[in-house]
PDB file of C-alpha atoms in Angstrom:
ATOM      1  CA  MET C1403      -0.010   0.271   0.136  1.00 45.00           C
ATOM      2  CA  SER C1404       1.546   3.498  -1.523  1.00 42.00           C
ATOM      3  CA  SER C1405       1.497   6.617   1.133  1.00 41.00           C
ATOM      4  CA  THR C1406      -0.899   8.399  -1.084  1.00 45.00           C
ATOM      5  CA  GLU C1407      -3.496   4.560  -0.440  1.00 70.00           C
ATOM      6  CA  GLN C1408      -2.321   4.762   3.333  1.00 92.00           C
ATOM      7  CA  ARG C1409      -5.815   4.124   5.229  1.00 98.00           C
ATOM      8  CA  VAL C1410      -6.943   6.010   8.763  1.00 98.00           C
ATOM      9  CA  ALA C1411      -7.441   3.199  12.027  1.00 98.00           C
ATOM     10  CA  VAL C1412      -8.420   4.138  15.179  1.00 99.00           C
ATOM     11  CA  VAL C1413      -8.449   1.440  18.151  1.00 99.00           C
ATOM     12  CA  THR C1414     -10.081   2.146  20.941  1.00 98.00           C
ATOM     13  CA  GLY C1415      -8.980   0.897  23.908  1.00 98.00           C
ATOM     14  CA  GLY C1416      -5.609   0.998  22.192  1.00 98.00           C
ATOM     15  CA  ALA C1417      -2.503   0.854  25.103  1.00 98.00           C
ATOM     16  CA  ARG C1418      -2.192  -2.759  25.647  1.00 97.00           C
ATOM     17  CA  GLY C1419      -4.023  -5.918  25.405  1.00 97.00           C
ATOM     18  CA  ILE C1420      -6.166  -6.762  22.601  1.00 98.00           C
ATOM     19  CA  GLY C1421      -6.344  -2.967  21.512  1.00 98.00           C
ATOM     20  CA  ALA C1422      -2.296  -2.430  21.272  1.00 98.00           C
ATOM     21  CA  ALA C1423      -1.958  -5.385  20.137  1.00 98.00           C
ATOM     22  CA  THR C1424      -4.766  -5.134  16.911  1.00 98.00           C
ATOM     23  CA  ALA C1425      -2.384  -1.536  16.429  1.00 98.00           C
ATOM     24  CA  VAL C1426       0.697  -2.517  15.735  1.00 98.00           C
ATOM     25  CA  ARG C1427      -1.449  -5.249  13.759  1.00 98.00           C
ATOM     26  CA  LEU C1428      -2.591  -2.508  11.260  1.00 98.00           C
ATOM     27  CA  ALA C1429      -0.108  -0.454  10.923  1.00 98.00           C
ATOM     28  CA  GLY C1430       2.067  -3.316  10.292  1.00 98.00           C
ATOM     29  CA  GLU C1431      -0.250  -4.002   7.200  1.00 97.00           C
ATOM     30  CA  GLY C1432       0.561  -0.163   5.708  1.00 98.00           C
ATOM     31  CA  HIS C1433      -2.450   1.956   7.815  1.00 98.00           C
ATOM     32  CA  ALA C1434      -1.580   4.538  10.549  1.00 98.00           C
ATOM     33  CA  VAL C1435      -3.054   4.194  12.840  1.00 98.00           C
ATOM     34  CA  ALA C1436      -5.202   6.513  15.783  1.00 98.00           C
ATOM     35  CA  VAL C1437      -4.107   4.818  19.315  1.00 98.00           C
ATOM     36  CA  LEU C1438      -7.102   5.528  21.214  1.00 98.00           C
ATOM     37  CA  ASP C1439      -7.366   5.245  25.662  1.00 98.00           C
ATOM     38  CA  LEU C1440      -8.609   7.306  28.126  1.00 98.00           C
ATOM     39  CA  ASP C1441      -4.896   8.093  29.468  1.00 97.00           C
ATOM     40  CA  GLU C1442      -2.876   9.554  26.142  1.00 98.00           C
ATOM     41  CA  THR C1443       0.397   8.827  28.390  1.00 98.00           C
ATOM     42  CA  ALA C1444      -0.579   5.274  28.676  1.00 98.00           C
ATOM     43  CA  CYS C1445      -0.869   5.083  24.387  1.00 98.00           C
ATOM     44  CA  GLU C1446       2.721   5.991  24.111  1.00 97.00           C
ATOM     45  CA  GLU C1447       4.103   3.031  24.383  1.00 98.00           C
ATOM     46  CA  THR C1448       1.585   1.059  21.911  1.00 98.00           C
ATOM     47  CA  VAL C1449       2.871   4.183  19.262  1.00 98.00           C
ATOM     48  CA  ASP C1450       6.784   3.653  20.035  1.00 98.00           C
ATOM     49  CA  ALA C1451       6.051   0.183  19.067  1.00 98.00           C
ATOM     50  CA  ILE C1452       4.697   1.427  15.261  1.00 98.00           C
ATOM     51  CA  THR C1453       7.069   3.947  14.865  1.00 98.00           C
ATOM     52  CA  ALA C1454      10.232   2.331  15.539  1.00 98.00           C
ATOM     53  CA  ALA C1455       9.152   0.141  12.237  1.00 98.00           C
ATOM     54  CA  GLY C1456       8.641   2.627  10.495  1.00 98.00           C
ATOM     55  CA  GLY C1457       4.876   3.173  10.929  1.00 98.00           C
ATOM     56  CA  ARG C1458       2.805   6.511  11.657  1.00 98.00           C
ATOM     57  CA  ALA C1459       1.165   6.590  14.567  1.00 98.00           C
ATOM     58  CA  LEU C1460      -0.680   9.421  16.885  1.00 98.00           C
ATOM     59  CA  ALA C1461      -1.691   9.078  21.039  1.00 98.00           C
ATOM     60  CA  VAL C1462      -5.382  10.353  21.626  1.00 98.00           C
ATOM     61  CA  GLY C1463      -6.712  10.261  24.782  1.00 98.00           C
ATOM     62  CA  CYS C1464     -10.450   9.737  25.126  1.00 98.00           C
ATOM     63  CA  ASP C1465     -13.517   8.680  27.097  1.00 98.00           C
ATOM     64  CA  VAL C1466     -15.242   6.775  24.645  1.00 98.00           C
ATOM     65  CA  SER C1467     -18.656   7.203  26.151  1.00 98.00           C
ATOM     66  CA  ASP C1468     -18.543  11.018  26.222  1.00 98.00           C
ATOM     67  CA  ALA C1469     -19.753  12.320  23.451  1.00 98.00           C
ATOM     68  CA  GLY C1470     -17.790  15.785  23.615  1.00 98.00           C
ATOM     69  CA  GLN C1471     -14.499  14.143  24.146  1.00 98.00           C
ATOM     70  CA  VAL C1472     -15.464  11.502  21.295  1.00 98.00           C
ATOM     71  CA  GLU C1473     -15.991  14.150  18.677  1.00 98.00           C
ATOM     72  CA  ALA C1474     -13.156  16.189  19.192  1.00 98.00           C
ATOM     73  CA  ALA C1475     -11.013  13.331  19.504  1.00 98.00           C
ATOM     74  CA  VAL C1476     -12.223  11.927  15.630  1.00 98.00           C
ATOM     75  CA  SER C1477     -11.495  16.070  14.501  1.00 98.00           C
ATOM     76  CA  THR C1478      -7.965  15.700  16.198  1.00 98.00           C
ATOM     77  CA  ILE C1479      -6.870  12.545  14.088  1.00 98.00           C
ATOM     78  CA  ALA C1480      -8.748  13.463  10.544  1.00 98.00           C
ATOM     79  CA  GLU C1481      -6.513  16.918  11.132  1.00 98.00           C
ATOM     80  CA  GLN C1482      -3.664  15.031  12.090  1.00 98.00           C
ATOM     81  CA  LEU C1483      -3.692  11.764  10.453  1.00 98.00           C
ATOM     82  CA  GLY C1484      -6.080  11.780   8.087  1.00 98.00           C
ATOM     83  CA  ALA C1485     -10.189  10.858   8.026  1.00 98.00           C
ATOM     84  CA  PRO C1486     -10.902   7.952  10.191  1.00 98.00           C
ATOM     85  CA  VAL C1487     -11.971   5.215   7.808  1.00 98.00           C
ATOM     86  CA  ILE C1488     -10.823   1.754   9.999  1.00 98.00           C
ATOM     87  CA  LEU C1489     -13.050   1.797  13.690  1.00 99.00           C
ATOM     88  CA  VAL C1490     -11.485  -1.135  15.756  1.00 99.00           C
ATOM     89  CA  ASN C1491     -14.086  -0.322  18.296  1.00 99.00           C
ATOM     90  CA  ASN C1492     -12.092  -2.305  21.356  1.00 98.00           C
ATOM     91  CA  ALA C1493     -12.600  -0.362  24.753  1.00 98.00           C
ATOM     92  CA  GLY C1494     -13.781  -2.415  27.582  1.00 97.00           C
ATOM     93  CA  VAL C1495     -13.585  -2.041  31.213  1.00 96.00           C
ATOM     94  CA  LEU C1496     -14.904  -5.196  33.878  1.00 94.00           C
ATOM     95  CA  ARG C1497     -17.501  -4.809  36.687  1.00 96.00           C
ATOM     96  CA  ASP C1498     -18.189  -8.174  37.690  1.00 94.00           C
ATOM     97  CA  ASN C1499     -20.481  -9.448  40.131  1.00 95.00           C
ATOM     98  CA  LEU C1500     -23.394 -12.210  40.662  1.00 96.00           C
ATOM     99  CA  LEU C1501     -26.660 -10.211  39.641  1.00 98.00           C
ATOM    100  CA  PHE C1502     -27.580  -9.712  44.081  1.00 98.00           C
ATOM    101  CA  LYS C1503     -24.304  -7.987  44.182  1.00 98.00           C
ATOM    102  CA  MET C1504     -24.191  -6.233  40.993  1.00 98.00           C
ATOM    103  CA  SER C1505     -24.752  -2.429  41.180  1.00 98.00           C
ATOM    104  CA  GLU C1506     -26.436   0.310  38.782  1.00 98.00           C
ATOM    105  CA  SER C1507     -23.103   1.672  38.736  1.00 98.00           C
ATOM    106  CA  ASP C1508     -21.401  -1.842  38.220  1.00 98.00           C
ATOM    107  CA  TRP C1509     -24.109  -2.093  34.949  1.00 98.00           C
ATOM    108  CA  ASP C1510     -24.163   1.246  33.618  1.00 98.00           C
ATOM    109  CA  THR C1511     -20.688   1.859  33.795  1.00 98.00           C
ATOM    110  CA  VAL C1512     -19.862  -1.745  31.446  1.00 98.00           C
ATOM    111  CA  MET C1513     -22.415  -0.690  28.953  1.00 98.00           C
ATOM    112  CA  ASN C1514     -21.890   2.712  28.775  1.00 98.00           C
ATOM    113  CA  VAL C1515     -17.859   2.040  27.484  1.00 98.00           C
ATOM    114  CA  HIS C1516     -18.768  -0.745  25.536  1.00 98.00           C
ATOM    115  CA  LEU C1517     -22.126  -0.065  23.814  1.00 98.00           C
ATOM    116  CA  ARG C1518     -22.263   3.969  23.726  1.00 98.00           C
ATOM    117  CA  GLY C1519     -18.866   3.885  23.296  1.00 98.00           C
ATOM    118  CA  ALA C1520     -18.492   1.785  20.345  1.00 99.00           C
ATOM    119  CA  PHE C1521     -22.412   3.666  19.235  1.00 98.00           C
ATOM    120  CA  LEU C1522     -20.733   7.160  19.909  1.00 99.00           C
ATOM    121  CA  MET C1523     -17.335   6.459  17.934  1.00 99.00           C
ATOM    122  CA  SER C1524     -19.189   4.833  15.038  1.00 99.00           C
ATOM    123  CA  ARG C1525     -21.449   7.806  14.758  1.00 98.00           C
ATOM    124  CA  ALA C1526     -18.622  10.340  14.678  1.00 98.00           C
ATOM    125  CA  CYS C1527     -16.755   8.026  12.486  1.00 98.00           C
ATOM    126  CA  GLN C1528     -18.933   7.295   9.613  1.00 98.00           C
ATOM    127  CA  LYS C1529     -19.320  10.609   8.132  1.00 97.00           C
ATOM    128  CA  HIS C1530     -15.829  10.058   6.995  1.00 98.00           C
ATOM    129  CA  MET C1531     -16.152   6.895   6.025  1.00 98.00           C
ATOM    130  CA  VAL C1532     -19.328   7.842   3.791  1.00 98.00           C
ATOM    131  CA  ASP C1533     -17.441  10.572   2.480  1.00 98.00           C
ATOM    132  CA  ALA C1534     -14.664   8.443   1.204  1.00 98.00           C
ATOM    133  CA  GLY C1535     -16.952   5.464  -0.296  1.00 98.00           C
ATOM    134  CA  PHE C1536     -14.777   3.392   2.294  1.00 98.00           C
ATOM    135  CA  GLY C1537     -14.995   2.029   5.825  1.00 98.00           C
ATOM    136  CA  ARG C1538     -14.906  -1.078   8.102  1.00 98.00           C
ATOM    137  CA  ILE C1539     -15.988  -0.672  11.085  1.00 99.00           C
ATOM    138  CA  VAL C1540     -15.169  -3.589  13.535  1.00 99.00           C
ATOM    139  CA  ASN C1541     -16.754  -4.480  17.142  1.00 99.00           C
ATOM    140  CA  LEU C1542     -14.845  -6.930  20.212  1.00 98.00           C
ATOM    141  CA  SER C1543     -17.409  -8.588  21.354  1.00 98.00           C
ATOM    142  CA  SER C1544     -16.901 -11.339  22.925  1.00 98.00           C
ATOM    143  CA  SER C1545     -17.900 -15.423  23.771  1.00 97.00           C
ATOM    144  CA  SER C1546     -19.327 -14.227  27.015  1.00 97.00           C
ATOM    145  CA  ALA C1547     -22.039 -13.188  24.986  1.00 98.00           C
ATOM    146  CA  LEU C1548     -23.558 -16.054  24.920  1.00 97.00           C
ATOM    147  CA  GLY C1549     -23.540 -15.212  28.936  1.00 97.00           C
ATOM    148  CA  ASN C1550     -21.424 -16.270  31.431  1.00 94.00           C
ATOM    149  CA  ARG C1551     -22.142 -16.448  35.385  1.00 94.00           C
ATOM    150  CA  GLY C1552     -21.012 -12.870  36.650  1.00 94.00           C
ATOM    151  CA  GLN C1553     -20.948 -10.764  34.052  1.00 96.00           C
ATOM    152  CA  ALA C1554     -24.236  -9.892  33.732  1.00 98.00           C
ATOM    153  CA  ASN C1555     -23.471  -6.494  32.619  1.00 98.00           C
ATOM    154  CA  TYR C1556     -20.410  -7.470  30.400  1.00 97.00           C
ATOM    155  CA  SER C1557     -22.450 -10.354  28.578  1.00 98.00           C
ATOM    156  CA  ALA C1558     -25.295  -7.915  27.733  1.00 98.00           C
ATOM    157  CA  ALA C1559     -23.298  -5.339  26.378  1.00 98.00           C
ATOM    158  CA  LYS C1560     -20.780  -7.879  24.642  1.00 98.00           C
ATOM    159  CA  ALA C1561     -23.921  -9.632  23.154  1.00 98.00           C
ATOM    160  CA  GLY C1562     -25.450  -6.137  22.024  1.00 98.00           C
ATOM    161  CA  LEU C1563     -22.443  -5.331  20.317  1.00 98.00           C
ATOM    162  CA  GLN C1564     -23.375  -8.244  17.977  1.00 98.00           C
ATOM    163  CA  GLY C1565     -27.051  -6.778  17.219  1.00 98.00           C
ATOM    164  CA  LEU C1566     -25.120  -3.238  16.867  1.00 98.00           C
ATOM    165  CA  THR C1567     -22.747  -4.808  14.231  1.00 99.00           C
ATOM    166  CA  LYS C1568     -25.846  -6.260  11.918  1.00 98.00           C
ATOM    167  CA  THR C1569     -27.838  -3.159  12.010  1.00 98.00           C
ATOM    168  CA  LEU C1570     -24.395  -1.097  11.096  1.00 98.00           C
ATOM    169  CA  ALA C1571     -24.189  -3.549   8.027  1.00 98.00           C
ATOM    170  CA  LYS C1572     -27.449  -2.961   6.639  1.00 98.00           C
ATOM    171  CA  GLU C1573     -27.486   0.995   6.984  1.00 98.00           C
ATOM    172  CA  LEU C1574     -23.861   1.290   6.294  1.00 98.00           C
ATOM    173  CA  GLY C1575     -23.123  -1.382   3.316  1.00 98.00           C
ATOM    174  CA  LYS C1576     -24.248   1.070  -0.127  1.00 98.00           C
ATOM    175  CA  PHE C1577     -21.806   3.559   1.294  1.00 98.00           C
ATOM    176  CA  GLY C1578     -18.753   0.645   0.763  1.00 98.00           C
ATOM    177  CA  ILE C1579     -18.711   0.213   4.417  1.00 98.00           C
ATOM    178  CA  THR C1580     -18.480  -2.901   6.113  1.00 98.00           C
ATOM    179  CA  ALA C1581     -19.582  -3.894   9.760  1.00 99.00           C
ATOM    180  CA  ASN C1582     -18.193  -6.837  11.359  1.00 99.00           C
ATOM    181  CA  ALA C1583     -17.251  -8.115  15.116  1.00 99.00           C
ATOM    182  CA  VAL C1584     -14.896 -10.642  16.443  1.00 98.00           C
ATOM    183  CA  ALA C1585     -15.861 -12.773  20.043  1.00 98.00           C
ATOM    184  CA  PRO C1586     -13.017 -14.058  21.312  1.00 98.00           C
ATOM    185  CA  GLY C1587     -13.170 -16.936  23.917  1.00 97.00           C
ATOM    186  CA  PHE C1588     -10.346 -16.656  26.842  1.00 95.00           C
ATOM    187  CA  ILE C1589      -7.628 -14.024  25.886  1.00 97.00           C
ATOM    188  CA  ALA C1590      -4.719 -14.121  28.071  1.00 96.00           C
ATOM    189  CA  THR C1591      -4.609  -9.806  28.931  1.00 93.00           C
ATOM    190  CA  ASP C1592      -4.810  -7.883  31.564  1.00 89.00           C
ATOM    191  CA  MET C1593      -9.205  -8.324  31.450  1.00 85.00           C
ATOM    192  CA  THR C1594      -8.931 -12.372  32.349  1.00 90.00           C
ATOM    193  CA  ALA C1595      -5.727 -11.478  35.054  1.00 92.00           C
ATOM    194  CA  ALA C1596      -8.546  -9.415  36.617  1.00 86.00           C
ATOM    195  CA  THR C1597     -11.623 -12.381  35.986  1.00 85.00           C
ATOM    196  CA  ALA C1598      -8.493 -15.124  37.512  1.00 90.00           C
ATOM    197  CA  ALA C1599      -8.534 -12.752  40.903  1.00 90.00           C
ATOM    198  CA  ARG C1600     -11.733 -12.258  41.288  1.00 81.00           C
ATOM    199  CA  VAL C1601     -12.625 -16.020  41.851  1.00 85.00           C
ATOM    200  CA  GLY C1602      -9.333 -16.574  44.093  1.00 92.00           C
ATOM    201  CA  MET C1603      -6.819 -18.099  41.521  1.00 93.00           C
ATOM    202  CA  ASP C1604      -3.732 -18.005  40.366  1.00 95.00           C
ATOM    203  CA  PHE C1605      -3.222 -16.806  36.659  1.00 95.00           C
ATOM    204  CA  GLU C1606      -1.120 -19.236  35.853  1.00 96.00           C
ATOM    205  CA  ASP C1607      -3.170 -21.814  37.333  1.00 95.00           C
ATOM    206  CA  PHE C1608      -6.968 -20.462  35.755  1.00 95.00           C
ATOM    207  CA  LYS C1609      -4.897 -20.256  32.439  1.00 96.00           C
ATOM    208  CA  ALA C1610      -3.478 -23.691  32.705  1.00 96.00           C
ATOM    209  CA  ALA C1611      -7.221 -24.678  33.346  1.00 95.00           C
ATOM    210  CA  ALA C1612      -8.908 -23.237  30.608  1.00 93.00           C
ATOM    211  CA  ALA C1613      -6.979 -24.425  28.057  1.00 96.00           C
ATOM    212  CA  THR C1614      -7.900 -28.217  29.225  1.00 96.00           C
ATOM    213  CA  GLN C1615     -11.460 -26.888  28.228  1.00 94.00           C
ATOM    214  CA  ILE C1616     -10.047 -25.231  24.255  1.00 96.00           C
ATOM    215  CA  PRO C1617     -10.040 -27.686  21.836  1.00 97.00           C
ATOM    216  CA  VAL C1618      -6.398 -26.717  20.470  1.00 97.00           C
ATOM    217  CA  GLN C1619      -5.101 -26.757  24.110  1.00 97.00           C
ATOM    218  CA  ARG C1620      -3.673 -23.276  25.188  1.00 97.00           C
ATOM    219  CA  VAL C1621      -5.510 -19.964  25.359  1.00 97.00           C
ATOM    220  CA  GLY C1622      -5.426 -17.199  23.692  1.00 97.00           C
ATOM    221  CA  ARG C1623      -3.056 -14.516  22.571  1.00 98.00           C
ATOM    222  CA  PRO C1624      -4.092 -10.878  21.708  1.00 98.00           C
ATOM    223  CA  GLU C1625      -2.268 -11.293  18.921  1.00 98.00           C
ATOM    224  CA  ASP C1626      -4.851 -14.126  17.404  1.00 98.00           C
ATOM    225  CA  VAL C1627      -7.836 -11.705  17.967  1.00 98.00           C
ATOM    226  CA  ALA C1628      -5.705  -9.222  16.087  1.00 98.00           C
ATOM    227  CA  GLY C1629      -5.201 -10.882  12.996  1.00 98.00           C
ATOM    228  CA  ALA C1630      -9.183 -11.736  12.584  1.00 98.00           C
ATOM    229  CA  VAL C1631      -9.714  -7.781  13.241  1.00 98.00           C
ATOM    230  CA  ALA C1632      -7.203  -6.771  10.171  1.00 98.00           C
ATOM    231  CA  TYR C1633      -9.082  -9.908   8.042  1.00 98.00           C
ATOM    232  CA  PHE C1634     -12.033  -8.141   8.756  1.00 98.00           C
ATOM    233  CA  ALA C1635     -10.280  -4.355   8.294  1.00 98.00           C
ATOM    234  CA  GLY C1636      -8.805  -5.650   4.922  1.00 97.00           C
ATOM    235  CA  GLU C1637      -9.113  -3.748   1.302  1.00 96.00           C
ATOM    236  CA  ASP C1638     -10.358  -6.847  -0.256  1.00 94.00           C
ATOM    237  CA  ASN C1639     -13.251  -8.183   2.244  1.00 95.00           C
ATOM    238  CA  GLY C1640     -15.494  -5.300   1.020  1.00 97.00           C
ATOM    239  CA  PHE C1641     -18.311  -8.738   0.899  1.00 98.00           C
ATOM    240  CA  VAL C1642     -17.832  -9.131   3.957  1.00 98.00           C
ATOM    241  CA  SER C1643     -20.330  -7.411   6.488  1.00 98.00           C
ATOM    242  CA  GLY C1644     -22.716  -8.111   9.608  1.00 98.00           C
ATOM    243  CA  GLN C1645     -21.141 -11.334  10.924  1.00 98.00           C
ATOM    244  CA  VAL C1646     -19.695 -12.483  14.105  1.00 98.00           C
ATOM    245  CA  LEU C1647     -16.215 -14.333  14.468  1.00 98.00           C
ATOM    246  CA  TYR C1648     -15.130 -16.540  17.726  1.00 98.00           C
ATOM    247  CA  VAL C1649     -12.052 -16.214  18.111  1.00 98.00           C
ATOM    248  CA  ALA C1650     -12.248 -18.784  20.978  1.00 97.00           C
ATOM    249  CA  GLY C1651     -10.201 -22.356  20.043  1.00 98.00           C
ATOM    250  CA  GLY C1652     -12.461 -24.417  18.601  1.00 97.00           C
ATOM    251  CA  PRO C1653     -16.131 -24.560  18.610  1.00 94.00           C
ATOM    252  CA  LEU C1654     -18.360 -22.911  21.470  1.00 90.00           C
ATOM    253  CA  ASP C1655     -21.209 -25.268  23.375  1.00 73.00           C
TER     254      ASP C1655
END
């Protein structure tokens, strides 16, 4: 891809884990990448990894649940990198608890970051995609969308992202924009480490136990998810839209 054809990608929650791996992968595919996270300084490591490899990247601080911040962030990206036409809605938080212990704040925080954030970012970026006649939206769902004990809020949000994805695919397809979702299974990240802590297990033991239940006999890596996102973001994949790809090491029962 030449510099004149370089697409601009935005990865929310890009400071670490799946987001960081995705940002690096998309940069490796030839895209300029805006690495967006709540704390701009936390994005510096990801940005440095991209620029050290010869890529273009920009760190952007933004609370994706705040409409004003989202509009400002997308404007900054458009001005400094170019029109954002690839969007990866990866930002997420956990507030796990059983239903009778879950507070309204636990519910609202998860919904606001995952669902409201994806809505706001998609709305802000789609204007640039429509103008370009090209767009790729990839939403990070989860195998928890199928239901997971202690995650009523997270499961509902991740299932909601699948519905949002399919609706965006129908609404935006005529403008050359695709929308797809990647639904990871067990991926070794800070978030799964937090889950291990919640249930009182050592993280290494937690991963080992999870691997025994996965057909490929290992837990996932952020790079596994990044590869799936890169596929949906690809230049040649304009006829794949409204799909949910489970990246879980095997079929889910």
